[in-house]
Structures are given as structure tokens and as C-alpha cells.
CSV table of C-alpha atoms and ligand atoms in Angstrom, one decimal:
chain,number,residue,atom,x,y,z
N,11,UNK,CA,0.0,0.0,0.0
N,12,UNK,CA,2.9,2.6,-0.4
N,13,UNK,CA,0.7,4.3,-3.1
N,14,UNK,CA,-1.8,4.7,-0.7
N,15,UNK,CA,1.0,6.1,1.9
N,16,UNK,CA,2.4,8.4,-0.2
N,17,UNK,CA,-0.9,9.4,-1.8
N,18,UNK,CA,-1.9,10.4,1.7
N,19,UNK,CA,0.7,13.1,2.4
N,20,UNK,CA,-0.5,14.7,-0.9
N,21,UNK,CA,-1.9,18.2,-0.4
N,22,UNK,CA,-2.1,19.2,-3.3
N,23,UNK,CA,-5.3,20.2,-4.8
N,24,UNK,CA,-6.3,23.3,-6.5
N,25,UNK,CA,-10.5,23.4,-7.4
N,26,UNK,CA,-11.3,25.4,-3.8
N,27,UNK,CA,-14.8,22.7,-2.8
N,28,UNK,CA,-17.4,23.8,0.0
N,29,UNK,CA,-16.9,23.3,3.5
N,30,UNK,CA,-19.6,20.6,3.2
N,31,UNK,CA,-18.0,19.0,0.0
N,32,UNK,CA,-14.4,18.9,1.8
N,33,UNK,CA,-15.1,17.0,5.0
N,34,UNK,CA,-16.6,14.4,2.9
N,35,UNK,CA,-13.6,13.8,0.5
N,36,UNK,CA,-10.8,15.8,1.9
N,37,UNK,CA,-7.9,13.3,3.0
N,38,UNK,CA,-9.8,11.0,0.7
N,39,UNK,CA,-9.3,12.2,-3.2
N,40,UNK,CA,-6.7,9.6,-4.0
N,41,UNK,CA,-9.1,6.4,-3.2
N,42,UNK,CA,-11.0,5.9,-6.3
N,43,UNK,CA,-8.5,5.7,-8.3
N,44,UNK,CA,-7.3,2.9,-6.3
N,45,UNK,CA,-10.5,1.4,-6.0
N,46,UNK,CA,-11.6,2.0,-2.8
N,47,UNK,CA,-14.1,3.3,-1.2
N,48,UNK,CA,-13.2,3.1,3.2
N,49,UNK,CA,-10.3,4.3,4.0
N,50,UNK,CA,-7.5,1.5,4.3
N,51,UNK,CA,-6.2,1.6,8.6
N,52,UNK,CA,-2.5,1.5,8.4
N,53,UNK,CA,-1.4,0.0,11.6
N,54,UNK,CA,1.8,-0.9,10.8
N,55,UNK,CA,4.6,0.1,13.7
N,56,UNK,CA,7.2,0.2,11.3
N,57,UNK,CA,8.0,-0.5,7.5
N,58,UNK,CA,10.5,-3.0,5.8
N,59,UNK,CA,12.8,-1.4,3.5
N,60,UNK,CA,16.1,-2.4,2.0
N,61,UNK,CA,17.6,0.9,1.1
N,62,UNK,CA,18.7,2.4,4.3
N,63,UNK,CA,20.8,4.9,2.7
N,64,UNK,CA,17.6,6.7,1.7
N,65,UNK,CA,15.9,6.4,4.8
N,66,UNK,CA,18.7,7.9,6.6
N,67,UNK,CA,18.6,10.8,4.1
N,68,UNK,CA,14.7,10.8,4.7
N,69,UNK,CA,15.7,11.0,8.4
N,70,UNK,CA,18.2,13.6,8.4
N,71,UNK,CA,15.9,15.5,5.9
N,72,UNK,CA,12.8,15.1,9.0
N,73,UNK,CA,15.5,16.7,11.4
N,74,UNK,CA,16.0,19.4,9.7
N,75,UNK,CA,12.7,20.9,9.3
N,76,UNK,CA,10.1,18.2,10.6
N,77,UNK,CA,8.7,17.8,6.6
N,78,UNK,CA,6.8,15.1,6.2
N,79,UNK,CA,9.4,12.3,4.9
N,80,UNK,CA,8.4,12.0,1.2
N,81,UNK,CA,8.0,8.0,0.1
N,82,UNK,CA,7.3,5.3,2.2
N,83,UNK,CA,6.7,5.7,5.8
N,84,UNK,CA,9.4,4.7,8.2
N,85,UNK,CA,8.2,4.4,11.7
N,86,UNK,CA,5.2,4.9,13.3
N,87,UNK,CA,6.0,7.4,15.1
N,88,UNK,CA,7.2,9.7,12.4
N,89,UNK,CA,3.8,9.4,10.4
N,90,UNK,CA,1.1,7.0,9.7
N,91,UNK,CA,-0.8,7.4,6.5
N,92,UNK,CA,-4.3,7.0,7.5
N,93,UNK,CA,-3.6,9.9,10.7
N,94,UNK,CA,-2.1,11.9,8.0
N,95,UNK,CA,-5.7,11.3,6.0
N,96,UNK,CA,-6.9,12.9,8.9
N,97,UNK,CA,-5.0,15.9,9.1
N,98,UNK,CA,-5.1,16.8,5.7
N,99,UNK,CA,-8.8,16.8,6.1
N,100,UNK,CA,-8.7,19.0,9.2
N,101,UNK,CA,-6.0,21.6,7.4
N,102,UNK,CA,-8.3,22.1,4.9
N,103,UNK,CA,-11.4,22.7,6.5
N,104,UNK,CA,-9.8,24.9,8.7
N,105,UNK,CA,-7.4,26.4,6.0
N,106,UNK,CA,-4.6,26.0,6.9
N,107,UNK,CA,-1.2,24.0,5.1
N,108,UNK,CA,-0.7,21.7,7.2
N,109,UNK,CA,-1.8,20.0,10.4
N,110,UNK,CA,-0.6,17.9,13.7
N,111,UNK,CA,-2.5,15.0,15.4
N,112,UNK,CA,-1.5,13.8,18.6
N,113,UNK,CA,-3.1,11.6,21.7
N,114,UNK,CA,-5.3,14.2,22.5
N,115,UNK,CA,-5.9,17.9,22.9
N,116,UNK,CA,-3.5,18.4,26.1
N,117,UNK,CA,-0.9,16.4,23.7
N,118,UNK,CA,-1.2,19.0,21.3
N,119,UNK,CA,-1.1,21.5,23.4
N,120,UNK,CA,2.0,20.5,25.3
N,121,UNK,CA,3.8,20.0,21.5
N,122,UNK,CA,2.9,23.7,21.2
N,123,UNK,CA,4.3,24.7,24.2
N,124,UNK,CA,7.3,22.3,23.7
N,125,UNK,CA,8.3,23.7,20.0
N,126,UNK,CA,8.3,27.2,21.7
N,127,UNK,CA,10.1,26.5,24.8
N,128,UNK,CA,12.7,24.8,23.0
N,129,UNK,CA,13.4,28.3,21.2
N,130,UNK,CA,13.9,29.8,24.5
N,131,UNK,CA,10.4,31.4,24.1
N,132,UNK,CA,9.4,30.0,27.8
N,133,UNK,CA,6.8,32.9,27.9
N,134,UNK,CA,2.8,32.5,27.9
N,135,UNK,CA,0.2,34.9,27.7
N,136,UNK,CA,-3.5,33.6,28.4
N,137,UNK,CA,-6.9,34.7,28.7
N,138,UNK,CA,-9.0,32.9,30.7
N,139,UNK,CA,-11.6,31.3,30.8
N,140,UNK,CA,-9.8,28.0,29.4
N,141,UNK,CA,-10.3,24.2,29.5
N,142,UNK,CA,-9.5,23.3,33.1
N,143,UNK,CA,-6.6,21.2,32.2
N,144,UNK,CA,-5.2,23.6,30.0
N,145,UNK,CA,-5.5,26.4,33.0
N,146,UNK,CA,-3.6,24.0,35.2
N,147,UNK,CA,-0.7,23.3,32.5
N,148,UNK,CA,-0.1,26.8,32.0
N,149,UNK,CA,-0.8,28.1,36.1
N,150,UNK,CA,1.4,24.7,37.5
N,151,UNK,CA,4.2,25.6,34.7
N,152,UNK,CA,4.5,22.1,34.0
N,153,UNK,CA,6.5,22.4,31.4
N,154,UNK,CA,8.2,25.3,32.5
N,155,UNK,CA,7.3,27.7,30.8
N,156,UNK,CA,5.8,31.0,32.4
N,157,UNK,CA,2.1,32.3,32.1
N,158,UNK,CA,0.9,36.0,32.7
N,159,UNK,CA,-3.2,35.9,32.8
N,160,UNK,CA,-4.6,38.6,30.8
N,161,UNK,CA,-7.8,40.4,29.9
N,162,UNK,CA,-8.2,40.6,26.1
N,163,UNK,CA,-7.3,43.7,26.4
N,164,UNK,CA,-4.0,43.3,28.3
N,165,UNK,CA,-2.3,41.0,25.8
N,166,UNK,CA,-0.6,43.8,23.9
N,167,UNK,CA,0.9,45.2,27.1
N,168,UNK,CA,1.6,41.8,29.2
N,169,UNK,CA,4.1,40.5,25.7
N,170,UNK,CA,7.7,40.4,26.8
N,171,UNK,CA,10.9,39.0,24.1
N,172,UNK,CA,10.2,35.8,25.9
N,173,UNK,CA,7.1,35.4,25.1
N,174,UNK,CA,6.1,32.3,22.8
N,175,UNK,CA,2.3,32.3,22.5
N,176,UNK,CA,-0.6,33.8,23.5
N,177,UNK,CA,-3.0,31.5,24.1
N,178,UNK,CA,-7.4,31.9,24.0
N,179,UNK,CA,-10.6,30.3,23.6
N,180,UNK,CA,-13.3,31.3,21.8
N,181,UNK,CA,-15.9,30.5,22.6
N,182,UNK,CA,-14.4,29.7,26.1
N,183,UNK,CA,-15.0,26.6,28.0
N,184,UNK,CA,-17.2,26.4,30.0
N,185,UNK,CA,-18.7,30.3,30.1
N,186,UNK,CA,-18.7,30.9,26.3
N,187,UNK,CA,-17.4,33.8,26.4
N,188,UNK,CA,-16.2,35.3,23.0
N,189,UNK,CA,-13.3,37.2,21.8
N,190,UNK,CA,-12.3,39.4,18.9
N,191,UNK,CA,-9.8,37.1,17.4
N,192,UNK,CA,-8.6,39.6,14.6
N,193,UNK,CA,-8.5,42.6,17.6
N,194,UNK,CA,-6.3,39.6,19.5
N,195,UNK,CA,-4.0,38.6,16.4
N,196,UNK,CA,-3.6,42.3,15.7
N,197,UNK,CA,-2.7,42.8,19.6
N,198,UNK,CA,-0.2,40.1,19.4
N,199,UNK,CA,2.6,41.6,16.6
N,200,UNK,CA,4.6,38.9,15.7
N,201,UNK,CA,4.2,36.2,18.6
N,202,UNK,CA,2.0,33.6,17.5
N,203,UNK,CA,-1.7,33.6,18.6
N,204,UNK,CA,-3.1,29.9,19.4
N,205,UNK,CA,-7.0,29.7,19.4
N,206,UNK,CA,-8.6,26.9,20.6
N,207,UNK,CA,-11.3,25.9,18.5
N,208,UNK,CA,-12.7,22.9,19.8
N,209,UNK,CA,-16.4,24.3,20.9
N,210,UNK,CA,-16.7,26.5,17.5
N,211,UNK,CA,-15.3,24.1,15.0
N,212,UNK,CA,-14.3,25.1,11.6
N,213,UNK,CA,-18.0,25.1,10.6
N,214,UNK,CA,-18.6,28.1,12.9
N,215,UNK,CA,-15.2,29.5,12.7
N,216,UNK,CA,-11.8,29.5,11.0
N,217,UNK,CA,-9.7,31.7,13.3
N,218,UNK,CA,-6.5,32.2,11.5
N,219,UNK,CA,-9.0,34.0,8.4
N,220,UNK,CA,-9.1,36.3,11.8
N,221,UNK,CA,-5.3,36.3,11.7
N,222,UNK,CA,-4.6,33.3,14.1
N,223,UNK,CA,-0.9,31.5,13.9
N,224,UNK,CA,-2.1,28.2,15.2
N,225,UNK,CA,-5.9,26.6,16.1
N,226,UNK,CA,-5.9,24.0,18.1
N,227,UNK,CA,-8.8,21.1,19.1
N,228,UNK,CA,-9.1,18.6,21.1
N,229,UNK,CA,-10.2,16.6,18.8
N,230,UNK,CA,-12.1,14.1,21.2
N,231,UNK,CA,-14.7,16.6,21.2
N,232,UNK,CA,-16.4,17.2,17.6
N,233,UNK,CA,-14.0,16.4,15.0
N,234,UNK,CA,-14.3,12.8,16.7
N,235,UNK,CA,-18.0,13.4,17.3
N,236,UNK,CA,-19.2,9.9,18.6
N,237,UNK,CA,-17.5,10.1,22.5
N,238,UNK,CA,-15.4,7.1,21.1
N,239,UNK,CA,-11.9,8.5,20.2
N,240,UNK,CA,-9.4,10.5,21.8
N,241,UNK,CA,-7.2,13.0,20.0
N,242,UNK,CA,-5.7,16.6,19.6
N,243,UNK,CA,-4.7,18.7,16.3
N,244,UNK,CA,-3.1,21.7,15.3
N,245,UNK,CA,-4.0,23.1,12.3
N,246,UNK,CA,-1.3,25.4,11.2
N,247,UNK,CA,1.6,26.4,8.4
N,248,UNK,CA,3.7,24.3,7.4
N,249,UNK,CA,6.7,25.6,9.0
N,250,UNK,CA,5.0,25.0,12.7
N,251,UNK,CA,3.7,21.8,11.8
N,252,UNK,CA,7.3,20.8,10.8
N,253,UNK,CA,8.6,21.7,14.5
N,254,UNK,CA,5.8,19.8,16.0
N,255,UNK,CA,6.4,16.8,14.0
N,256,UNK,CA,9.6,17.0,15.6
N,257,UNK,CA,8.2,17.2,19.0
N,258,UNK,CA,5.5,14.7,18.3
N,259,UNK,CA,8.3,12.0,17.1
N,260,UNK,CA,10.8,12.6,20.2
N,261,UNK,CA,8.4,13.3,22.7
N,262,UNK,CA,5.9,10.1,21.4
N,263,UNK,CA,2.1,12.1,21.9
N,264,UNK,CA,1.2,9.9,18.5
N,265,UNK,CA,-2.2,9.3,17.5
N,266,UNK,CA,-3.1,5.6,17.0
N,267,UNK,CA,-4.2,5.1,13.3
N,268,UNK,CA,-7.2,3.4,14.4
N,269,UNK,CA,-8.2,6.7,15.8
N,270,UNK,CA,-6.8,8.4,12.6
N,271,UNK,CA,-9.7,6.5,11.2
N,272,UNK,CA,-12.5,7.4,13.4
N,273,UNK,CA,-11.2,11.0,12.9
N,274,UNK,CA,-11.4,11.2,9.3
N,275,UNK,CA,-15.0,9.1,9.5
N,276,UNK,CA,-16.2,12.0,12.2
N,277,UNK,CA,-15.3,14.5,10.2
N,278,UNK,CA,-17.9,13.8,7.1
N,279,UNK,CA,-20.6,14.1,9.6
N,280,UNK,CA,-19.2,17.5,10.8
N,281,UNK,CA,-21.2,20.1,9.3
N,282,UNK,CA,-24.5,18.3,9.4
N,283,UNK,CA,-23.7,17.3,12.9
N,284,UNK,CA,-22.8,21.0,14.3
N,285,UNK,CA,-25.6,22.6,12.4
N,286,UNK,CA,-28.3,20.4,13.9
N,287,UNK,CA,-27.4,20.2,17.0
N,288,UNK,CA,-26.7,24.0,17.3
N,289,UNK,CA,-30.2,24.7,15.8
N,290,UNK,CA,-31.7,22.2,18.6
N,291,UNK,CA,-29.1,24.1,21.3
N,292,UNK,CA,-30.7,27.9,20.2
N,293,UNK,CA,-34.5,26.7,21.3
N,294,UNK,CA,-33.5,25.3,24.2
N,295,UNK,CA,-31.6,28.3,25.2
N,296,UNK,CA,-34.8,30.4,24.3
N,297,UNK,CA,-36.9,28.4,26.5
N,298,UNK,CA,-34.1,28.5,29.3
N,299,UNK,CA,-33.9,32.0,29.2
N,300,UNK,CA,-37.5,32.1,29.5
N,301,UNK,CA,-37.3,29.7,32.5
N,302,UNK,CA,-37.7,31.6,36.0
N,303,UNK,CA,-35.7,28.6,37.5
N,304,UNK,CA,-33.1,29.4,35.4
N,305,UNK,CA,-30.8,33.1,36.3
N,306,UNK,CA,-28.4,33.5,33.7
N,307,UNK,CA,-28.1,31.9,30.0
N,308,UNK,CA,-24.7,32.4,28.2
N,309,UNK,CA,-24.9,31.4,24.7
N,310,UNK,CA,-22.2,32.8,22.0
N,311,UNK,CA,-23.0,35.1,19.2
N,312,UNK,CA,-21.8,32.8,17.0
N,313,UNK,CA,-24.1,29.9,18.2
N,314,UNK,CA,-22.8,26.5,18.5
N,315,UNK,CA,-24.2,23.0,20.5
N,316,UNK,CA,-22.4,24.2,23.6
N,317,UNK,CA,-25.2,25.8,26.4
N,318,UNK,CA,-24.0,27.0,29.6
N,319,UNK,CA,-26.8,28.4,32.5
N,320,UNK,CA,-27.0,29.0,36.2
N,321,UNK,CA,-29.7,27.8,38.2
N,322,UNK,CA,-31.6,29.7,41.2
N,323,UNK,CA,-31.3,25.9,43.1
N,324,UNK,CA,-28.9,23.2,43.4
N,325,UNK,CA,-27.1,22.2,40.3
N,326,UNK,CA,-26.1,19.3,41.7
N,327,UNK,CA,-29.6,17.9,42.0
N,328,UNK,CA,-30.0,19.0,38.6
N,329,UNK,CA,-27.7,16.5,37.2
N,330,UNK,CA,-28.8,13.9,39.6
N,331,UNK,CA,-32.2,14.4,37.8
N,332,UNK,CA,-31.2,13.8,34.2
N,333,UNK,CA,-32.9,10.7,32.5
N,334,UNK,CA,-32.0,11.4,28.4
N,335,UNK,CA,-28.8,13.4,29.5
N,336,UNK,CA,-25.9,12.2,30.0
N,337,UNK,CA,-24.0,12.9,33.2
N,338,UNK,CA,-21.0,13.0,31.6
N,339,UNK,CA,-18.1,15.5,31.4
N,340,UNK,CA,-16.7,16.2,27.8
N,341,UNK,CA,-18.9,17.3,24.9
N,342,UNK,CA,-19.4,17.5,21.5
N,343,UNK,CA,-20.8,14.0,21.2
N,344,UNK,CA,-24.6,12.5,19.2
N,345,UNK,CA,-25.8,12.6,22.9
N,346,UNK,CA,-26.3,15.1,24.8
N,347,UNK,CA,-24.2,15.8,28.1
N,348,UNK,CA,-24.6,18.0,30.8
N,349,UNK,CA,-22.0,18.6,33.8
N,350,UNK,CA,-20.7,21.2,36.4
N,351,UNK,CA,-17.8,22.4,35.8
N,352,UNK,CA,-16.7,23.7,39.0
N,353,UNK,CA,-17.0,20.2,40.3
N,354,UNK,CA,-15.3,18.2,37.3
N,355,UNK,CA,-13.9,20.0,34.4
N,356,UNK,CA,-12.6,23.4,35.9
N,357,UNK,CA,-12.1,21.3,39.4
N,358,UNK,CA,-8.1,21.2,39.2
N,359,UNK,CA,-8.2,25.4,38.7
N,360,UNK,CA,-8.3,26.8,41.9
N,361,UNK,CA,-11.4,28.0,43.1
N,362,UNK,CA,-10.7,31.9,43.1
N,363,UNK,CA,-9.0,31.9,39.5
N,364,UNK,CA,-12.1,30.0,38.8
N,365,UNK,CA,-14.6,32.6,40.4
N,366,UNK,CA,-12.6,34.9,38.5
N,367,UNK,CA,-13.1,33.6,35.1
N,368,UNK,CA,-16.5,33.5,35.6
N,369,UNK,CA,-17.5,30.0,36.3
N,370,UNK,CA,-19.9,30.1,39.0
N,371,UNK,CA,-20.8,27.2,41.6
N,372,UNK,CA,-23.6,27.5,40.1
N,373,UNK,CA,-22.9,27.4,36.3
N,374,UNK,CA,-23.8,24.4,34.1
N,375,UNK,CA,-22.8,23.1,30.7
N,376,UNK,CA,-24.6,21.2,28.6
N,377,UNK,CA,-23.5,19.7,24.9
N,378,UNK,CA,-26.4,19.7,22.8
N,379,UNK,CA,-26.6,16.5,21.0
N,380,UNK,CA,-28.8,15.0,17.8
N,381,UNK,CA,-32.0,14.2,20.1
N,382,UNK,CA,-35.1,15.2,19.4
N,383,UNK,CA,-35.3,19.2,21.5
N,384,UNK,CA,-39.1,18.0,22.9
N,385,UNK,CA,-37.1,15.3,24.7
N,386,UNK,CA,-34.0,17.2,25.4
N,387,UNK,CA,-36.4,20.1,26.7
N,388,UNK,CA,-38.8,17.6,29.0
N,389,UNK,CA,-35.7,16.0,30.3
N,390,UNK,CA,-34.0,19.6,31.2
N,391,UNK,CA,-38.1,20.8,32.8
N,392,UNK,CA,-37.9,17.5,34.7
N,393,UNK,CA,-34.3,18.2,36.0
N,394,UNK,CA,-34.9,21.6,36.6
N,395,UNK,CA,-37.5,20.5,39.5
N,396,UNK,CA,-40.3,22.2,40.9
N,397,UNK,CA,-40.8,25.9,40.5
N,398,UNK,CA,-39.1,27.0,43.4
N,399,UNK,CA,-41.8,28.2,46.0
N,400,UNK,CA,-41.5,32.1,46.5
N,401,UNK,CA,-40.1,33.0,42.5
N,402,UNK,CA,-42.6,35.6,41.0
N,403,UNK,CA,-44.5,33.9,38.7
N,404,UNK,CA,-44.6,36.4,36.1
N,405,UNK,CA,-40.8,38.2,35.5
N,406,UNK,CA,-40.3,41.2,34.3
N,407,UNK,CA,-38.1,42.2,31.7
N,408,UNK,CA,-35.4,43.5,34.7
N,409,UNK,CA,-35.7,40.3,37.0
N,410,UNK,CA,-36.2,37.8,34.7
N,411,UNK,CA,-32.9,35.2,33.9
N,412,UNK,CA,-30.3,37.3,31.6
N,413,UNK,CA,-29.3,35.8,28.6
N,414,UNK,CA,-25.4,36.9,28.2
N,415,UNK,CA,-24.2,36.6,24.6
N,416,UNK,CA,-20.8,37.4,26.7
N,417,UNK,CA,-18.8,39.5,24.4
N,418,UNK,CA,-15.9,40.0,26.2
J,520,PLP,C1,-11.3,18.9,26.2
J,520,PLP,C2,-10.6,20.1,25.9
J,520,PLP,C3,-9.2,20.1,25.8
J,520,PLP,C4,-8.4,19.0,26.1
J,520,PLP,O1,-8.5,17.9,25.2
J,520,PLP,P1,-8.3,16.4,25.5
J,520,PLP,O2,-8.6,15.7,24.2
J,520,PLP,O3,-9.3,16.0,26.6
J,520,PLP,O4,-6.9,16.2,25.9
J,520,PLP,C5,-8.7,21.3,25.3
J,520,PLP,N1,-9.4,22.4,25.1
J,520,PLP,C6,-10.7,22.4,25.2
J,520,PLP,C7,-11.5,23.6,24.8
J,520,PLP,C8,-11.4,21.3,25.6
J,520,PLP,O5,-12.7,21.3,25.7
């Protein structure tokens, strides 16, 4: 199958296709002409050869700038054809050259960190709210690098000649809040900005048309799609992606090819997948703004399937009550999943930085799924409880829950 290897790493393509048309055929053009139709999994460790002069050319070529090696593969952990189906798919729809898979999203972003660090650019600058985990990388300096916490509007003022990245979400986990990416990227000069775009997804969003360096996912989210497969990308140019390969193959964060697989298979369903489920999420967030057990909506301007909402009682017993729901931290999957983040996925960011960032104790976050919203919505009325005794039963416009499109 080296055809089919080689074939893989193949970017080039020149009619531009719809969205829609490329995360159906993108990492797949070359298989008709073989014949097939799936996707051949590659899971091959490593790959016979008997001219080892070339593949220690092909090696020495790999150190130098982290290229793709051209030909056959070599070892696993320098590429696998059917993970590099999956990130040529992913580049394009995100428009990008090129693009990194790894073993998940934290992966990915420690490769990040690692590339920049390893220029001596040990230097962070971050807005939060971020993923918990990705909070605590930056906060605990596992890596050693160095973080300054910014408002958006800081990030111009907190950059230093140290500084390696600047690092946001939009829309944030778990608060949704927004940022103005091309105010950001502008903000930023020459230091790369790094947007994470796992809760928009390139079919709400393509930050670097906003003048992003780098977007990364965790791809275990939506790109993935089914809760089934763990992963991380960074979609980027290709001189980046060549210094992350290089991370990725010394440092070992690979993505399994069976997962590769999945990837590629998750990402057909992408657009039809976000824009139902979004269209389910924006009626459920009108009826929850309309709810007077509910105090606070935030839902992004841009939409999404990602809901997050405060309740006047006990979240807690709110996810004790969910029937259709699932309990579940994590997001982006065909089911919908509801969980509190200051209890599991902002728990390891210390409570006042937490506070801070906006995520209440009493702050939900549901991923809308494919459901039907009458269900989704009797499940949420049932979980909600009674109507608390002593709540006006009409609101007016100025007590009623707010609905925060949180602009930041
Ligand atoms: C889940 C998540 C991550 C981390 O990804 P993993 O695949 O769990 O390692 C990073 N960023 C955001 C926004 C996430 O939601």
C-alpha cells in the first residue's frame, strides 16, 4: 500500500470545494482511483525497507525541518498514512497548510508549548476562561514555561521577548465567552496567537481567516464526534507543523491510526452534525432564558451546541435528575451531556482563578446533541425540578434570567 502512503501526504489540490464538499472527500481524493471506497487503517509500527541509505537521508531531511518524509513511511512514530488522512482533512477545513495529530488535545497542546520553549520562548500569555486542564498546564508551569493571565485587552501590554504564545478560547470553556480574534492577532505583533477551536469548530469558525498562527482542538470533542476516540490537532503552516512533528516524534504524543480513522470518518458528519445540533441548542436556550428557575443563560453570538446556565437551586440535583442526558463531562458528542464544571472540568483550577473567570458554583454546561429538543427540553423541565416556592411567577423584563451573549 505505499501508493496509498504516499498518496496520503498529498496536499495538493487546487478546485477550492465547499466546506460541506471537503469533510466528505478531503484526505480521501486519491481512493478511487485505487479502487476504494473506506479508507485502508494502516497500523503498521514500522515499515520494511532495503535501502537504508535513503531512509537515513529521509531522516536527516525530518530533522531538519520536521517535513513530512516523502516515500514510504518509516516508523510509526514519524507518520502514519491514515492519521495523516486525517489531518489533511482537518488543514483544509480549517485552511490551513498543514496539520498535527496527537493523543489528545493536552498532547497537542503541550507539542505547542514544547516547540516554543525549546526556542527559548518560555513565555505565555493567556486569557481565561480555558479548559480546566489547559489552565492548570499553563498556572502549574508544568513544562516550564511561564504564564501572565490577561484580559483581552492586556495581551498587547503583558508581551515580553520571551514570550512564545498567547493562548485563547473562543468560545471559552465552560462560560462561552467570545473574543475578537482579529483585535487579538492584531494585539499580538509577531508572537503567534493559538485559538482553541474545539467548541466552534471550523464550521462556525476559522480563526486564522481572523489572523490566528495556530488553532488547536481537542479533537475528542467534535471532530471525533461519537465520545469514542481520543485525540488533539493543530491546524497550522507548514513551517510549525514541521517543529511539532519534531516534538510529536521525540516526545511520542502519536495518534493511533485506528483513531486516525474514526477521525477522518467523524469528520464527514461535521457540518450536518454541528448545524443540527446547534439549531436544537438555540431553542433550548430560548426556552431556558424564559425559564424563572433558570438566572443566567450564556450562549455565544456565533451559536454552536455548547449551552452553559446558572440555576436559582442546586445544580447538583440538577444533574442527579437527568434521564435522556448524559452525566457525563466532555462534549461535542450524538448525545447530549450535561456537567458542572466547578465540580469536574474546571475542578483542578483553583477556586478563586475560577470565580474569576466566571464559572460560578452555580454554572452548568450542557453539549447539545442530535435528540429530538421536545425530549431534550422535558428531560432539562424534569431536571430543573419544581418551580421553586416564592419565584414571582410572572418576570419582568429586569428580573427575569439574563441571557449573556458574553462579548468579552
Ligand atoms: C477537552 C478540551 C481540551 C483537552 O482535550 P483532551 O482531548 O481532553 O486532551 C482542550 N481544550 C478544550 C477547549 C477542551 O474542551
Amino acid at each position: 500500500m505505499n501508493s496509498a502512503s504516499t498518496h496520503a501526504y498529498d496536499h495538493a489540490r487546487t478546485t477550492p470545494r465547499a466546506l460541506a464538499t471537503e469533510a466528505v472527500h478531503a484526505g480521501r481524493d486519491d481512493l478511487a482511483r485505487q479502487g476504494l471506497h473506506a479508507p485502508p487503517i494502516d497500523l503498521s509500527t514500522t515499515y520494511p525497507s532495503y535501502d537504508s541509505r535513503g531512509e537515513a537521508a529521509r531522516i536527516d531531511a525530518f530533522a531538519g525541518d520536521g517535513a513530512q518524509p516523502e516515500g514510504p513511511p518509516i516508523y510509526g512514530r514519524l507518520g502514519n498514512p491514515t492519521v495523516a488522512r486525517f489531518e489533511t482533512a482537518l488543514a483544509r477545513l480549517e485552511g490551513t497548510e498543514s496539520a498535527v495529530a496527537f493523543a489528545s488535545g493536552m498532547a497537542a497542546l503541550s507539542a505547542v508549548l514544547l516547540v516554543r520553549a525549546s526556542m527559548g520562548l518560555r513565555h505565555v500569555v493567556a486569557v481565561r476562561p480555558l479548559y480546566g486542564c489547559s489552565d492548570h498546564l499553563l498556572t502549574a508551569g508544568l513544562l516550564g514555561t511561564e504564564v501572565t493571565w490577561v484580559d483581552p485587552a492586556g495581551v498587547a501590554d503583558a508581551l515580553r521577548p520571551d514570550t512564545g504564545l498567547v493562548l485563547v478560547e473562543s468560545p471559552a470553556n465552560p462560560t462561552l465567552a467570545e473574543l475578537d480574534l482579529r483585535a487579538l492577532a492584531h494585539a499580538c505583533g509577531s508572537v503567534p496567537l493559538l485559538a482553541d477551536n474545539t467548541f466552534a469548530t471550523p464550521v462556525l469558525q476559522r480563526p486564522v481567516e481572523q489572523g490566528a498562527r495556530l488553532v488547536l482542538h481537542s479533537a475528542t470533542k467534535y471532530l471525533g464526534g461519537h465520545g469514542d476516540v481520543m485525540a488533539g490537532v493543530v491546524a497550522c503552516d507548514e513551517e510549525f507543523a514541521g517543529r511539532l512533528r519534531q516534538v510529536r516524534f521525540a516526545t511520542g504524543g502519536v495518534l493511533h491510526p485506528l483513531a486516525g480513522y474514526l477521525l477522518l470518518r467523524g469528520l464527514s458528519t461535521l457540518p450536518v452534525r454541528v448545524r443540527a445540533a446547534s439549531a436544537t441548542a438555540a431553542e433550548l436556550v430560548r426556552r431556558l432564558a424564559a425559564d424563572p428557575r433558570v438566572t443566567r443563560v450564556h450562549y455565544p453570538r456565533i451559536g454552536g451546541a455548547m449551552i452553559a446556565f446558572e440555576v436559582h437551586g442546586d445544580p447538583h440535583e440538577v444533574i442527579a435528575a437527568v434521564r435522556l442526558i448524559t452525566p457525563a463531562v466532555s462534549l461535542g458528542s450524538v448525545d447530549t451531556l450535561i456537567q458542572h464544571p466547578a465540580s469536574i472540568s474546571h475542578r483542578i483550577v483553583e477556586e478563586s482563578d475560577r470565580r474569576d473567570a466566571g464559572v460560578s458554583d452555580r454554572l452548568l454546561r450542557m453539549s447539545v446533541g442530535l435528540e429530538d429538543t421536545e425530549d431534550l427540553w422535558a428531560d432539562l423541565d424534569h431536571a430543573l425540578g419544581e418551580r421553586a416556592a416564592g419565584l414571582p411567577r410572572e418576570w419582568t423584563k429586569d428580573e427575569g434570567p439574563a441571557l449573556s451573549t458574553g462579548r468579552a
